Amino acid sequence: METAAAPGARSWLGGGSPLWGSPASSPDLGSRGRARPGPGPGPGPGPGPGPEWAGARTPGPAALGHSFRRVTLTKPTFCHLCSDFIWGLAGFLCDVCNFMSHEKCLKHVKTPCTSVAPSLVRVPVAHCFGPRGLYKRKFCAVCRKGLEALALRCEVCELHVHPDCVPFACSDCRQCHQDGHRDHDAHHHHWREGNLPSSARCEVCKKACGSSEVLAGLRCEWCGIQAHSVCCAALAPECTFGRLRSMILPPACVRLLSRNFSKMHCFRISESEPGEGDESVDGSAPAGGLAKDVLASESSKQTLKIFDGSDAVQRNHFRVISVPRLARSEEVLEAALRAFYITEDPRDFELQALPSSVQTGDTGGQGKVRSGGTLEEEGSRGPGAREASLEAWTIRALPRLEEVLKIYPAWLKVGVAYVSLRVTPQSTARTVVLEVLPLLGRQAEGPESFQLVEVLMGSRQVQRTVLAEEELLLDRLRDIRKTSLRQMSQTRFYVAESRAVVPHVALFVGGLPPGLSPQEYGNLLEEAVATKAGLVSLSHIYSSQGAVVLDVACFAEAERLYMLVRDTAVHGRPLTALVLPDVLHTKLPPDCHPLLVFVNPKSGGLKGRDLLCSFRKLLNPHQVFELTNGGPLPGFHVFSQVPCFRVLVCGGDGTVGWVLAALEEMRYHLACPAPSVAILPLGTGNDLGRVLHWGAGYSGEDPLSILVSVDEADAVLVDRWTILLDGHEAHSAENGLADMEPPKIVQMSNYCGIGIDAELSLDFHQAREEEPGKFTSRFHNKGVYVRVGLQKMNHSRSLHKEIRLQVEQQEVELPSIEGLIFINIPSWGSGADLWGSDSDSRFEKPRMDDGLLEVVGVTGVMHMGQVQGGLRSGIRIAQGSYFRVTLLKPTPVQVDGEPWVQAPGHMIISAASPKVHMLRKTKQKPKKAGTPKDTRADGGPAPEGDPK
């Protein structure tokens, strides 16, 4: 029995796992990095022996699972530790993970090999891989090679991998919430290796630690601090979240029990379409994924397909290796094991040929075992025998009489990382628990209070299975290895308290008919998705927006409802289902004012999609919401109990108005009824963003600098206006009957246009609806506006004869105009000053918070163009706080860029809505030259969030 003490272990992968080489991380490794755990016949799931292998390379003095050998360099090569150029013709390369090093750097290597990295993860957390993309100057975290072709990137952390390498990636994503498994309040750095900017500087030695040539350097994915892997040990393990600490929602303050949901569902991330490498839960690469990397054309080489178990054979997921034709069987087996990043003793495995009948789908065939001899000898036992019988092989583990198994405690602060014990054919889950409890200091408690849990740490999903007390562990391990040897290296066993977990899942359901009663919503859901009364209850009802939040008391029922709601439509309208977390507002630090981010991915020439990913990585993904997936309501519901927060809206003026309208409806449900709102302009006009100094539009600025600007912004008040469209009468000429339309209320922040400007907006809107794929740039959108305007040059409808205007209940005579515009801010039509700067004794100087609207007229498209060019201003008509407009004919109307055709009737505009708190960008100090673009570490105190 071996015990691993970890009283002062520092952090590494997985949000705080111990440093490699420390006793807490891997007691079986020892100083040689690959020592066997004992004299038993076979190793446990951890790394196996090294020097006694046939053809094995001698590991370096500080190698953690590495198998270094001296190689002759034929092209410029850089060290993965110091990132310097390797002068001369010799370097040291790990045969398993491709880590390259100077000879002088070998003793300083701290990076674990890919083969042992999964065993160093402290808390396994699955990744969220988005769609494939091209990532220039990035490197794969598994094989350490450059990403030249389409690759995958985690949407939550900075992990980049080849599609073929996804199955071998560690489940070491950021831990963004508490889920009942090894939860803790202390937060440690979450280090990610490599892919740093070239200008990155080490926090300890202040020297360059970034590289565009190799995977080198470390960065904390919470606070952004950067360091060399050698210097990392000098930093305190606790993470303070850096410059953005007042804006980040701390993981310890978020709870989400997500037993049956993937991380994609938990973070509300749109799942990518299944494709090569994306079709299985663990992300295994499909057949032929590595063929492009193998030099099979050489006559001295033999190409083999290698499977790692029965599951891979069924899925036809294999790795391709290239070995010399005269290679011994032991050398072929070593190469096959290395292809799957397995460093256990090759004597515990064998290669079994896969018959052609099995390859074509007939699983009844039995493969022959590979014995001694060379590939040339076995491949020449008949014409075509090599292609038929040696094309595919399966790695099989030999039967073992006993194994050394690592058992991890499922609770924290016990002083050990894990304990190792010997498992015999008689060992059951119950006997293992009995042996482990005294070693973990829990001998005073009865074993009936504990259970053995098997955890599969897949890169895409972490699966937990409670083992039956009488289950034989040796048989269990044999079955896992038979299914997949890779799966065995990603499997852990935890001893956990068998306490009953009270299921609680908050499920948001949107798209329901608005205006129903709680009883009607309950009946509707029962009819549509067959909700179970004993397990499902309505915790929150948002009747005006047609949405409810369900409290589900069963994990299986929550999963069923989630999948069913997404495929259900009510009254022809598809429903929306989201899994929402609970924010533990009482645990928020006093200086924490988290930022609630809304992003419209369709805005800004489709730049919103990149911003969505960037903000998820800079902040907690639970505070970033995609507006096309449920709208603003889910975000406000999650933050409803947060006492003080701010909002960032990424989109155009229409998106901002959408969020402000939802905020107005949710105001009385929020603990912070008036959060301040910042804008990242992604639309075409962006007039509100202009007057609040956020710019004319997003043009690729660093997302981190945007968040810093939000944190330093000043709060200002902006008027909100209510527009009531009353019930109009539209007489039918055929039957003389009148069709009554119900009243409609619209909120306004920027301006309301009637006539020619609304007609142009309507034509643009219809063109975008017909061909949305063409409207991907702000320049193109403005070009369409110009083309539509030229088509209306000679258009005249004499608007002043078709409408009547009352200001403060006084009739106002209108001049000859084609458009009437009510403006609340000094920006219209992409930054034009429609009111003008000339003083006028008849009117007060306009302000955004004076409770007054300015009424301006335009005579046509030519006049509008002159206003846009700064040559003229509009025709000043009136100024007031209450307006009544009578439409005599159907007339185009637009509010904050959202156009429609309004039927004859009345429009009443009044300042009925309360003023909204907006954030105005302040002038920032220029950055110092040489400051890394993406660093988030800040030694000084961060400004407190604005509690307004």
Tab-separated table of C-alpha atoms in Angstrom, residues 126-131 153-157 173-174 176 262-273 562 566 577-579 609 612-613 616-617 620-622 624-626 628-629:
chain	number	residue	atom	x	y	z
A	126	ALA	CA	-15.201	18.285	-19.818
A	127	HIS	CA	-14.529	20.647	-22.711
A	128	CYS	CA	-16.993	22.353	-25.062
A	129	PHE	CA	-15.637	22.037	-28.573
A	130	GLY	CA	-17.138	24.389	-31.125
A	131	PRO	CA	-17.220	24.031	-34.900
A	153	ARG	CA	-11.123	24.882	-30.010
A	154	CYS	CA	-12.823	24.767	-26.636
A	155	GLU	CA	-15.443	27.513	-26.285
A	156	VAL	CA	-14.696	27.949	-22.574
A	157	CYS	CA	-10.899	27.664	-22.313
A	173	CYS	CA	-11.465	22.632	-18.723
A	174	ARG	CA	-12.197	25.516	-16.363
A	176	CYS	CA	-17.043	27.397	-13.719
A	262	SER	CA	-23.205	18.032	-21.255
A	263	LYS	CA	-21.231	21.228	-20.769
A	264	MET	CA	-22.600	22.494	-24.099
A	265	HIS	CA	-26.080	22.388	-22.570
A	266	CYS	CA	-24.949	23.912	-19.265
A	267	PHE	CA	-23.293	26.892	-20.962
A	268	ARG	CA	-26.067	27.270	-23.584
A	269	ILE	CA	-23.556	26.810	-26.419
A	270	SER	CA	-24.959	25.909	-29.824
A	271	GLU	CA	-23.685	22.455	-30.694
A	272	SER	CA	-21.670	22.082	-33.895
A	273	GLU	CA	-22.916	19.845	-36.646
A	562	TYR	CA	-35.045	19.330	-22.226
A	566	ARG	CA	-36.498	21.587	-28.066
A	577	ALA	CA	-35.280	25.076	-23.601
A	578	LEU	CA	-32.300	26.201	-21.507
A	579	VAL	CA	-30.637	24.759	-18.408
A	609	ARG	CA	-19.922	34.920	-32.824
A	612	LEU	CA	-19.342	35.416	-27.780
A	613	CYS	CA	-16.426	32.998	-27.569
A	616	ARG	CA	-16.926	33.263	-22.396
A	617	LYS	CA	-13.170	32.820	-21.943
A	620	ASN	CA	-17.490	33.027	-16.429
A	621	PRO	CA	-19.493	31.523	-19.327
A	622	HIS	CA	-22.547	31.460	-17.037
A	624	VAL	CA	-22.645	35.370	-21.130
A	625	PHE	CA	-25.918	34.857	-23.017
A	626	GLU	CA	-26.651	34.473	-26.711
A	628	THR	CA	-30.785	34.248	-30.438
A	629	ASN	CA	-31.205	31.471	-27.855
